[in-house]
Amino acid sequence: MAWRSHGRSNAELVHNLRSHGVFTSDRVEAAMLAVDRADFAPFDPYQDSPQGIGYNATITAPHMHAHALQRLEGHLVEGAKALDIGSGSGYLTAAMAVLVGPTGKVVGIEHIRQLVEMSRRNIEKHHADFLRSGRIELITGDGRLGVPIEGGYDAIHVGAAAPSLPMELVRQLADGGRMVIPIGTGHQEFVQVDREGDQFRKKSLHGVIYVPLTSREEQL
Ligand code: SAH
């Protein structure tokens, strides 16, 4: 998971992430090529690093976006339902929407209203159809509670670090669904949770550094 995949263009960045082994899936590559990071990152969009987007939030580094998509790819199939918590710039919400296709649905939830508005403008630059059709729904609210839906989500991405595994979010996974979530205060681990029936399988993947999943007041 190196921080060395800088590119001079979106295509070069995506190519470098793949050649460094950050992801292997052709579908992830197609999604990352379809969503230009320049629409979401305020400066140096093709640097492999997180960047401030205001309100003490960051757009996550490209290698972590790619890694999260790779982990969720098998669940982000045509028609799937997905939840992106702490949707921030909207980049990953849009990439997930490419993967679930026109019959799928991605809900993005973010607790800073101004960031929700910014993400809407970002997505409108090249993917206004995702918003018009309802393939993407953007919600202002506390993502720690998730957004309960009938049948649950096939994939949940959490873009901010929770102090411990939030069971409320685990319960919102569909049978067979997968969540990826950074967990920890101080040292953080990137954790994958798979639901099978009433069973949950939790796997710690590696250390990460994310903005905390917290209250608006704490963050601001
Ligand atoms: N995935 C996004 C943002 C990552 S930064 C991107 O790559 O652009 C983490 C985001 O989580 C920030 O935008 C922050 O405002 C948001 N956040 C933190 N706590 C939250 C909460 N309780 N509910 C919803 N969003 C939250």
Coordinates of N, CA and C and ligand atoms in Angstrom, one line a residue:
M1 N 0.9 -1.2 0.0 CA 0.0 0.0 0.0 C 0.9 1.2 0.0
A2 N 1.6 1.5 -1.1 CA 2.6 2.5 -1.1 C 1.9 3.9 -1.4
W3 N 2.6 4.9 -1.1 CA 2.2 6.3 -1.4 C 3.1 6.8 -2.6
R4 N 3.1 6.0 -3.7 CA 4.2 6.3 -4.7 C 3.6 6.3 -6.1
S5 N 2.2 6.3 -6.1 CA 1.6 6.1 -7.4 C 1.2 7.4 -8.1
H6 N 1.9 8.5 -7.8 CA 1.6 9.8 -8.4 C 1.5 9.7 -10.0
G7 N 0.6 10.4 -10.6 CA 0.5 10.5 -12.0 C 0.4 11.9 -12.5
R8 N 0.5 12.1 -13.8 CA 0.3 13.5 -14.4 C -1.1 13.6 -14.9
S9 N -1.8 12.5 -14.9 CA -3.2 12.5 -15.4 C -3.9 11.5 -14.6
N10 N -5.3 11.5 -14.7 CA -6.0 10.5 -14.0 C -5.7 9.1 -14.5
A11 N -5.5 9.0 -15.8 CA -5.2 7.7 -16.4 C -3.8 7.2 -15.9
E12 N -2.9 8.1 -15.8 CA -1.5 7.7 -15.3 C -1.6 7.3 -13.9
L13 N -2.3 8.0 -13.0 CA -2.5 7.7 -11.6 C -3.1 6.3 -11.5
V14 N -4.1 6.0 -12.2 CA -4.8 4.7 -12.1 C -3.9 3.6 -12.6
H15 N -3.2 3.8 -13.7 CA -2.2 2.9 -14.2 C -1.1 2.5 -13.2
N16 N -0.6 3.6 -12.5 CA 0.5 3.4 -11.5 C -0.1 2.6 -10.3
L17 N -1.3 2.9 -9.9 CA -1.9 2.2 -8.7 C -2.0 0.7 -9.1
R18 N -2.4 0.4 -10.3 CA -2.5 -1.0 -10.7 C -1.1 -1.6 -10.8
S19 N -0.2 -0.9 -11.4 CA 1.1 -1.6 -11.6 C 1.8 -1.8 -10.3
H20 N 1.5 -1.0 -9.3 CA 2.1 -1.2 -7.9 C 1.3 -2.2 -7.1
G21 N 0.3 -2.8 -7.7 CA -0.4 -3.9 -7.1 C -1.5 -3.5 -6.1
V22 N -1.9 -2.2 -6.1 CA -2.9 -1.7 -5.1 C -4.2 -2.3 -5.4
F23 N -4.5 -2.5 -6.7 CA -5.7 -3.2 -7.1 C -5.4 -4.1 -8.3
T24 N -6.3 -5.1 -8.5 CA -6.1 -6.0 -9.7 C -7.3 -6.1 -10.6
S25 N -8.4 -5.6 -10.1 CA -9.7 -5.8 -10.9 C -9.8 -4.9 -12.1
D26 N -10.2 -5.4 -13.2 CA -10.5 -4.6 -14.4 C -11.7 -3.7 -14.2
R27 N -12.6 -4.1 -13.4 CA -13.8 -3.3 -13.1 C -13.4 -2.1 -12.2
V28 N -12.5 -2.3 -11.3 CA -12.1 -1.2 -10.4 C -11.3 -0.2 -11.3
E29 N -10.5 -0.7 -12.2 CA -9.8 0.2 -13.1 C -10.8 1.0 -14.0
A30 N -11.8 0.4 -14.5 CA -12.8 1.1 -15.3 C -13.5 2.2 -14.5
A31 N -13.8 1.8 -13.3 CA -14.5 2.8 -12.4 C -13.6 4.0 -12.1
M32 N -12.4 3.7 -11.8 CA -11.4 4.8 -11.5 C -11.1 5.7 -12.7
L33 N -11.2 5.1 -13.9 CA -10.9 5.8 -15.1 C -12.2 6.7 -15.5
A34 N -13.3 6.2 -15.1 CA -14.6 6.9 -15.4 C -14.8 8.1 -14.4
V35 N -14.1 8.1 -13.3 CA -14.3 9.2 -12.3 C -13.0 9.9 -12.2
D36 N -13.0 11.1 -12.7 CA -11.7 11.9 -12.7 C -11.5 12.6 -11.4
R37 N -10.4 12.2 -10.7 CA -10.2 12.8 -9.4 C -10.1 14.3 -9.4
A38 N -9.8 14.9 -10.5 CA -9.7 16.3 -10.6 C -11.1 17.0 -10.3
D39 N -12.1 16.3 -10.5 CA -13.5 16.8 -10.2 C -13.7 16.9 -8.7
F40 N -12.9 16.3 -7.9 CA -13.1 16.1 -6.5 C -12.0 16.7 -5.6
A41 N -10.8 16.7 -6.1 CA -9.7 17.2 -5.2 C -9.3 18.6 -5.6
P42 N -9.2 19.5 -4.7 CA -9.1 20.9 -5.0 C -7.7 21.3 -5.6
F43 N -6.6 20.5 -5.4 CA -5.3 20.8 -6.0 C -4.6 19.5 -6.1
D44 N -3.6 19.5 -7.0 CA -2.8 18.3 -7.2 C -3.6 17.0 -7.1
P45 N -4.6 16.8 -8.0 CA -5.5 15.7 -7.9 C -4.9 14.3 -8.1
Y46 N -3.7 14.3 -8.8 CA -3.1 13.0 -9.2 C -1.9 12.7 -8.3
Q47 N -1.8 13.4 -7.2 CA -0.8 13.0 -6.1 C -1.4 11.9 -5.3
D48 N -0.6 10.9 -5.0 CA -1.2 9.8 -4.2 C -1.1 10.2 -2.7
S49 N -1.9 11.2 -2.3 CA -1.9 11.6 -0.9 C -3.3 12.2 -0.6
P50 N -3.7 12.1 0.7 CA -5.0 12.8 1.0 C -4.8 14.3 0.9
Q51 N -5.9 15.0 0.8 CA -5.8 16.5 0.7 C -7.0 17.1 1.5
G52 N -6.7 18.2 2.1 CA -7.8 18.9 2.8 C -8.9 19.4 1.9
I53 N -10.2 19.2 2.3 CA -11.3 19.8 1.5 C -12.1 20.7 2.3
G54 N -11.5 21.2 3.5 CA -12.2 22.1 4.4 C -12.9 21.3 5.5
Y55 N -13.3 22.1 6.5 CA -14.1 21.5 7.6 C -13.4 20.4 8.3
N56 N -12.1 20.4 8.3 CA -11.3 19.4 9.0 C -11.5 18.0 8.3
A57 N -11.9 18.0 7.1 CA -12.1 16.7 6.3 C -11.0 16.6 5.2
T58 N -10.8 15.4 4.7 CA -9.9 15.3 3.6 C -10.5 14.4 2.6
I59 N -10.1 14.5 1.3 CA -10.3 13.5 0.3 C -9.3 12.4 0.6
T60 N -9.7 11.2 0.7 CA -8.8 10.1 1.1 C -7.8 9.9 -0.1
A61 N -6.6 9.4 0.2 CA -5.6 9.2 -0.8 C -6.0 8.1 -1.8
P62 N -5.6 8.3 -3.1 CA -6.0 7.4 -4.1 C -5.7 5.9 -3.9
H63 N -4.6 5.6 -3.2 CA -4.3 4.2 -3.0 C -5.3 3.6 -2.0
M64 N -5.8 4.4 -1.1 CA -6.9 3.8 -0.2 C -8.2 3.8 -0.8
H65 N -8.5 4.7 -1.7 CA -9.8 4.6 -2.5 C -9.7 3.3 -3.4
A66 N -8.6 3.1 -4.0 CA -8.4 1.9 -4.9 C -8.5 0.6 -4.1
H67 N -7.9 0.6 -2.9 CA -7.9 -0.6 -2.1 C -9.3 -0.9 -1.6
A68 N -10.0 0.2 -1.2 CA -11.4 0.0 -0.7 C -12.3 -0.6 -1.8
L69 N -12.1 0.0 -3.0 CA -12.9 -0.5 -4.2 C -12.6 -1.9 -4.5
Q70 N -11.3 -2.3 -4.4 CA -10.9 -3.7 -4.7 C -11.5 -4.6 -3.7
R71 N -11.5 -4.3 -2.4 CA -12.1 -5.1 -1.4 C -13.6 -5.3 -1.6
L72 N -14.3 -4.2 -2.1 CA -15.8 -4.2 -2.2 C -16.3 -4.7 -3.5
E73 N -15.3 -4.8 -4.5 CA -15.7 -4.9 -5.9 C -16.7 -6.1 -6.1
G74 N -16.4 -7.2 -5.5 CA -17.3 -8.4 -5.7 C -18.7 -8.2 -5.2
H75 N -18.9 -7.2 -4.4 CA -20.2 -6.9 -3.8 C -20.9 -5.7 -4.6
L76 N -20.0 -4.9 -5.3 CA -20.6 -3.8 -6.0 C -20.8 -4.2 -7.5
V77 N -21.8 -5.2 -7.6 CA -22.1 -5.7 -8.9 C -23.4 -4.9 -9.4
E78 N -23.7 -5.1 -10.7 CA -24.9 -4.5 -11.3 C -26.1 -4.7 -10.4
G79 N -26.8 -3.6 -10.0 CA -28.0 -3.7 -9.3 C -27.8 -3.7 -7.7
A80 N -26.5 -3.7 -7.3 CA -26.3 -3.8 -5.9 C -26.6 -2.5 -5.2
K81 N -26.8 -2.6 -3.8 CA -27.1 -1.4 -3.0 C -25.9 -1.2 -2.1
A82 N -25.5 0.1 -2.0 CA -24.2 0.4 -1.3 C -24.4 1.7 -0.5
L83 N -23.6 1.7 0.6 CA -23.7 2.9 1.5 C -22.2 3.4 1.7
D84 N -22.1 4.7 1.5 CA -20.8 5.4 1.6 C -20.9 6.4 2.8
I85 N -20.3 6.0 3.9 CA -20.4 6.8 5.1 C -19.2 7.8 5.3
G86 N -19.5 9.1 5.4 CA -18.5 10.1 5.5 C -18.1 10.4 4.0
S87 N -19.1 10.7 3.2 CA -18.9 10.7 1.7 C -18.1 11.9 1.3
G88 N -17.9 12.9 2.1 CA -16.9 14.0 1.9 C -17.0 14.6 0.5
S89 N -15.9 14.4 -0.3 CA -15.8 15.0 -1.6 C -16.8 14.4 -2.6
G90 N -17.2 13.2 -2.3 CA -18.1 12.4 -3.2 C -17.4 11.5 -4.2
Y91 N -16.1 11.5 -4.2 CA -15.3 10.7 -5.1 C -15.7 9.2 -5.1
L92 N -15.6 8.7 -3.9 CA -15.9 7.2 -3.8 C -17.3 6.9 -4.0
T93 N -18.2 7.7 -3.6 CA -19.7 7.5 -3.9 C -19.9 7.4 -5.4
A94 N -19.2 8.3 -6.2 CA -19.3 8.2 -7.6 C -18.7 7.0 -8.2
A95 N -17.5 6.6 -7.7 CA -16.9 5.4 -8.2 C -17.7 4.1 -7.9
M96 N -18.3 4.1 -6.7 CA -19.1 3.0 -6.4 C -20.4 2.9 -7.3
A97 N -20.9 4.1 -7.6 CA -22.1 4.2 -8.5 C -21.8 3.7 -9.9
V98 N -20.6 3.9 -10.4 CA -20.2 3.3 -11.7 C -20.3 1.8 -11.6
L99 N -19.8 1.2 -10.5 CA -19.7 -0.2 -10.3 C -21.1 -0.9 -10.2
V100 N -22.0 -0.2 -9.5 CA -23.4 -0.9 -9.3 C -24.3 -0.7 -10.5
G101 N -23.8 0.2 -11.5 CA -24.6 0.3 -12.7 C -25.9 1.0 -12.6
P102 N -26.6 1.1 -13.7 CA -27.9 1.9 -13.7 C -29.0 1.3 -12.9
T103 N -28.9 0.0 -12.6 CA -30.0 -0.6 -11.7 C -29.6 -0.6 -10.3
G104 N -28.4 -0.1 -9.9 CA -27.9 -0.1 -8.6 C -28.2 1.2 -7.9
K105 N -27.8 1.2 -6.6 CA -28.1 2.5 -5.8 C -26.9 2.7 -4.8
V106 N -26.4 3.9 -4.7 CA -25.4 4.2 -3.7 C -26.0 5.4 -2.9
V107 N -26.0 5.2 -1.5 CA -26.4 6.3 -0.6 C -25.1 6.8 0.0
G108 N -24.9 8.1 -0.1 CA -23.7 8.8 0.5 C -24.3 9.6 1.7
I109 N -23.7 9.4 2.9 CA -24.1 10.2 4.0 C -22.9 10.9 4.6
E110 N -23.0 12.2 4.9 CA -22.0 13.1 5.3 C -22.6 14.1 6.3
H111 N -21.9 14.3 7.5 CA -22.6 15.2 8.5 C -22.3 16.7 8.3
I112 N -21.4 17.1 7.4 CA -21.2 18.5 7.1 C -22.0 18.9 5.9
R113 N -23.0 19.7 6.1 CA -23.9 20.1 5.0 C -23.2 20.7 3.8
Q114 N -22.2 21.6 4.1 CA -21.4 22.2 3.1 C -20.7 21.2 2.2
L115 N -20.2 20.2 2.8 CA -19.5 19.1 2.1 C -20.5 18.3 1.2
V116 N -21.6 18.1 1.7 CA -22.7 17.4 0.9 C -23.0 18.3 -0.4
E117 N -23.1 19.6 -0.2 CA -23.3 20.5 -1.3 C -22.2 20.4 -2.3
M118 N -20.9 20.5 -1.7 CA -19.7 20.4 -2.6 C -19.7 19.1 -3.4
S119 N -20.0 18.0 -2.7 CA -19.9 16.7 -3.4 C -21.0 16.6 -4.5
R120 N -22.1 17.3 -4.2 CA -23.1 17.3 -5.3 C -22.6 18.1 -6.5
R121 N -22.0 19.2 -6.3 CA -21.4 20.0 -7.4 C -20.3 19.2 -8.1
N122 N -19.5 18.5 -7.3 CA -18.4 17.7 -7.9 C -18.9 16.6 -8.8
I123 N -19.9 15.9 -8.3 CA -20.5 14.7 -9.1 C -21.1 15.3 -10.3
E124 N -21.8 16.5 -10.2 CA -22.5 17.0 -11.4 C -21.5 17.4 -12.5
K125 N -20.2 17.5 -12.3 CA -19.3 17.9 -13.3 C -19.3 16.9 -14.5
H126 N -19.3 15.6 -14.1 CA -19.3 14.6 -15.2 C -20.4 13.5 -15.1
H127 N -21.0 13.5 -13.9 CA -22.0 12.4 -13.7 C -23.3 12.9 -13.1
A128 N -23.8 14.0 -13.7 CA -25.1 14.6 -13.2 C -26.2 13.5 -13.3
D129 N -26.1 12.6 -14.3 CA -27.1 11.6 -14.5 C -27.2 10.7 -13.3
F130 N -26.2 10.5 -12.6 CA -26.2 9.6 -11.4 C -27.2 10.2 -10.3
L131 N -27.1 11.6 -10.3 CA -28.0 12.3 -9.3 C -29.4 12.4 -9.8
R132 N -29.5 12.7 -11.1 CA -30.9 12.8 -11.7 C -31.7 11.5 -11.6
S133 N -31.0 10.4 -11.9 CA -31.7 9.1 -11.9 C -32.0 8.5 -10.6
G134 N -31.3 9.1 -9.5 CA -31.4 8.5 -8.2 C -30.5 7.4 -7.9
R135 N -29.5 7.1 -8.9 CA -28.5 6.1 -8.7 C -27.7 6.4 -7.5
I136 N -27.4 7.8 -7.3 CA -26.8 8.3 -6.1 C -27.8 9.1 -5.3
E137 N -27.8 8.9 -4.0 CA -28.6 9.7 -3.1 C -27.7 10.3 -2.1
L138 N -27.6 11.6 -1.9 CA -26.7 12.2 -0.9 C -27.5 12.7 0.3
I139 N -27.1 12.3 1.5 CA -27.9 12.7 2.7 C -27.0 13.4 3.6
T140 N -27.5 14.5 4.3 CA -26.8 15.1 5.4 C -27.3 14.5 6.7
G141 N -26.3 13.9 7.4 CA -26.7 13.3 8.7 C -25.6 12.6 9.3
D142 N -25.9 12.0 10.5 CA -24.9 11.3 11.3 C -24.7 9.9 10.8
G143 N -23.6 9.6 10.1 CA -23.3 8.3 9.5 C -23.1 7.2 10.5
R144 N -22.9 7.5 11.8 CA -22.7 6.5 12.8 C -24.0 5.6 12.9
L145 N -25.1 6.2 12.5 CA -26.4 5.5 12.6 C -26.7 4.8 11.3
G146 N -25.9 5.0 10.3 CA -26.1 4.4 9.0 C -27.4 5.0 8.4
V147 N -27.9 4.3 7.4 CA -29.2 4.7 6.7 C -30.0 3.4 6.5
P148 N -30.8 3.0 7.4 CA -31.4 1.6 7.3 C -32.3 1.6 6.0
I149 N -32.1 0.4 5.3 CA -33.0 0.2 4.2 C -33.4 -1.3 4.2
E150 N -34.6 -1.5 3.6 CA -35.1 -2.9 3.5 C -34.1 -3.8 2.8
G151 N -33.8 -4.9 3.5 CA -32.9 -5.9 2.9 C -31.4 -5.6 3.2
G152 N -31.0 -4.4 3.6 CA -29.7 -4.1 3.9 C -28.8 -3.8 2.7
Y153 N -27.5 -3.5 2.9 CA -26.6 -3.1 1.9 C -25.7 -4.3 1.5
D154 N -25.4 -4.4 0.2 CA -24.4 -5.4 -0.3 C -23.0 -4.9 0.1
A155 N -22.8 -3.6 0.1 CA -21.5 -3.1 0.4 C -21.6 -1.8 1.2
I156 N -20.8 -1.7 2.3 CA -20.7 -0.5 3.1 C -19.3 0.0 3.1
H157 N -19.0 1.2 2.8 CA -17.7 1.8 2.9 C -17.8 2.9 4.0
V158 N -16.9 2.8 5.0 CA -16.8 3.9 6.0 C -15.5 4.6 5.8
G159 N -15.6 5.9 5.5 CA -14.5 6.8 5.1 C -13.9 7.5 6.3
A160 N -14.3 7.2 7.5 CA -13.7 7.8 8.7 C -13.6 6.8 9.8
A161 N -12.6 7.0 10.7 CA -12.2 5.9 11.7 C -13.2 5.9 12.9
A162 N -13.8 4.8 13.1 CA -14.7 4.6 14.3 C -13.9 4.1 15.4
P163 N -14.2 4.5 16.7 CA -13.5 4.0 17.8 C -13.5 2.5 18.0
S164 N -14.6 1.9 17.7 CA -14.8 0.4 17.7 C -15.8 0.0 16.6
L165 N -15.9 -1.3 16.4 CA -16.8 -1.7 15.3 C -18.3 -1.3 15.6
P166 N -18.9 -0.4 14.8 CA -20.3 0.0 15.1 C -21.3 -1.1 14.7
M167 N -21.9 -1.8 15.7 CA -22.8 -2.9 15.4 C -24.0 -2.4 14.7
E168 N -24.4 -1.1 14.9 CA -25.5 -0.6 14.1 C -25.3 -0.7 12.6
L169 N -24.0 -0.4 12.2 CA -23.7 -0.5 10.8 C -23.6 -2.0 10.3
V170 N -23.0 -2.8 11.1 CA -22.9 -4.3 10.8 C -24.3 -4.8 10.5
R171 N -25.3 -4.4 11.4 CA -26.7 -4.9 11.2 C -27.3 -4.4 9.9
Q172 N -26.8 -3.4 9.3 CA -27.3 -2.8 8.0 C -26.7 -3.5 6.8
L173 N -25.9 -4.5 7.0 CA -25.3 -5.3 5.9 C -26.4 -6.3 5.5
A174 N -26.5 -6.5 4.2 CA -27.4 -7.6 3.7 C -26.7 -8.9 3.9
D175 N -27.4 -10.0 3.9 CA -26.8 -11.4 4.0 C -25.8 -11.5 2.8
G176 N -24.6 -11.8 3.1 CA -23.6 -11.9 2.0 C -22.8 -10.6 1.8
G177 N -23.2 -9.5 2.5 CA -22.7 -8.2 2.3 C -21.3 -8.0 3.0
R178 N -20.6 -7.0 2.6 CA -19.3 -6.7 3.1 C -19.1 -5.2 3.4
M179 N -18.5 -5.0 4.6 CA -18.2 -3.6 5.0 C -16.7 -3.4 5.1
V180 N -16.1 -2.3 4.7 CA -14.7 -2.0 5.0 C -14.8 -0.7 5.9
I181 N -14.0 -0.7 6.9 CA -14.0 0.4 7.9 C -12.7 0.6 8.6
P182 N -12.2 1.8 8.7 CA -11.0 2.0 9.6 C -11.5 2.1 11.0
I183 N -10.8 1.3 11.9 CA -11.2 1.3 13.3 C -10.0 1.6 14.2
G184 N -10.2 2.5 15.2 CA -9.2 2.8 16.2 C -9.0 4.2 16.5
T185 N -8.5 4.5 17.7 CA -8.2 5.9 18.1 C -6.7 5.7 18.3
G186 N -5.9 6.7 17.9 CA -4.4 6.4 17.9 C -4.1 5.5 16.8
H187 N -3.7 4.2 17.1 CA -3.4 3.3 16.0 C -4.8 2.8 15.4
Q188 N -4.9 2.9 14.1 CA -6.1 2.5 13.4 C -5.8 1.3 12.4
E189 N -6.7 0.4 12.4 CA -6.6 -0.7 11.4 C -7.7 -0.6 10.4
F190 N -7.5 -1.0 9.2 CA -8.5 -1.1 8.2 C -9.1 -2.5 8.3
V191 N -10.4 -2.6 8.5 CA -11.1 -3.8 8.9 C -12.1 -4.2 7.9
Q192 N -12.2 -5.5 7.5 CA -13.2 -6.0 6.6 C -14.2 -6.8 7.4
V193 N -15.5 -6.6 7.2 CA -16.5 -7.4 8.0 C -17.4 -8.0 6.9
D194 N -17.5 -9.4 7.0 CA -18.4 -10.1 6.0 C -19.6 -10.7 6.8
R195 N -20.8 -10.5 6.3 CA -22.0 -11.1 6.9 C -22.4 -12.3 6.2
E196 N -22.6 -13.4 6.9 CA -23.2 -14.6 6.4 C -24.3 -15.1 7.3
G197 N -25.6 -14.9 6.9 CA -26.7 -15.2 7.8 C -26.6 -14.3 9.1
D198 N -26.6 -15.0 10.2 CA -26.4 -14.2 11.5 C -25.0 -14.1 11.9
Q199 N -24.1 -14.6 11.1 CA -22.7 -14.6 11.5 C -21.9 -13.5 10.9
F200 N -21.0 -12.9 11.6 CA -20.1 -11.8 11.1 C -18.7 -12.2 11.2
R201 N -18.0 -12.1 10.1 CA -16.5 -12.4 10.1 C -15.7 -11.2 10.0
K202 N -14.9 -10.9 10.9 CA -14.1 -9.7 11.0 C -12.6 -10.0 10.7
K203 N -12.0 -9.2 9.8 CA -10.7 -9.4 9.5 C -9.9 -8.1 9.5
S204 N -8.8 -8.0 10.2 CA -8.0 -6.8 10.2 C -7.0 -6.9 9.1
L205 N -6.9 -5.8 8.3 CA -6.1 -5.9 7.1 C -4.7 -5.3 7.2
H206 N -4.7 -4.0 7.7 CA -3.4 -3.3 7.9 C -3.7 -2.0 8.6
G207 N -2.6 -1.3 9.0 CA -2.7 0.0 9.7 C -3.1 1.1 8.7
V208 N -3.8 2.1 9.1 CA -4.2 3.2 8.3 C -4.3 4.5 9.1
I209 N -4.4 5.6 8.4 CA -4.6 6.9 9.1 C -5.8 7.6 8.4
Y210 N -6.9 7.7 9.2 CA -8.2 8.4 8.7 C -8.6 9.4 9.7
V211 N -9.4 10.4 9.1 CA -10.1 11.4 10.0 C -11.1 10.6 10.9
P212 N -11.3 11.0 12.1 CA -12.2 10.2 13.0 C -13.7 10.3 12.6
L213 N -14.4 9.3 12.8 CA -15.9 9.2 12.7 C -16.4 9.7 14.0
T214 N -17.0 11.0 14.0 CA -17.2 11.6 15.3 C -18.5 12.5 15.1
S215 N -18.7 13.4 16.1 CA -19.8 14.3 16.0 C -19.4 15.6 15.2
R216 N -20.3 16.3 14.7 CA -20.0 17.6 14.0 C -19.2 18.5 14.9
E217 N -19.7 18.6 16.1 CA -19.1 19.6 17.1 C -17.6 19.2 17.3
E218 N -17.3 17.9 17.5 CA -15.9 17.5 17.7 C -15.1 17.8 16.5
Q219 N -15.6 17.6 15.3 CA -14.9 17.7 14.1 C -14.6 19.2 13.8
L220 N -15.6 20.1 14.0 CA -15.4 21.5 13.7 C -14.8 22.2 14.9
Ligands
SAH1 N1 -14.5 9.5 1.7 C1 -14.5 10.9 1.5 C2 -14.1 11.7 2.8 C3 -13.1 11.1 3.7 S1 -12.8 12.2 5.1 C4 -13.5 11.3 0.4 O1 -12.6 10.6 0.1 O2 -13.7 12.4 -0.1 C5 -14.0 11.6 6.3 C6 -15.4 12.2 6.1 O3 -16.2 11.7 7.1 C7 -15.3 13.7 6.3 O4 -15.9 14.4 5.2 C8 -16.1 14.0 7.6 O5 -16.9 15.2 7.6 C9 -17.0 12.7 7.6 N2 -17.6 12.3 8.9 C10 -16.9 12.2 10.1 N3 -17.8 11.8 11.1 C11 -19.0 11.6 10.5 C12 -20.3 11.2 10.9 N4 -20.5 10.9 12.2 N5 -21.3 11.2 10.0 C13 -21.1 11.5 8.7 N6 -19.9 11.9 8.2 C14 -18.9 12.0 9.1

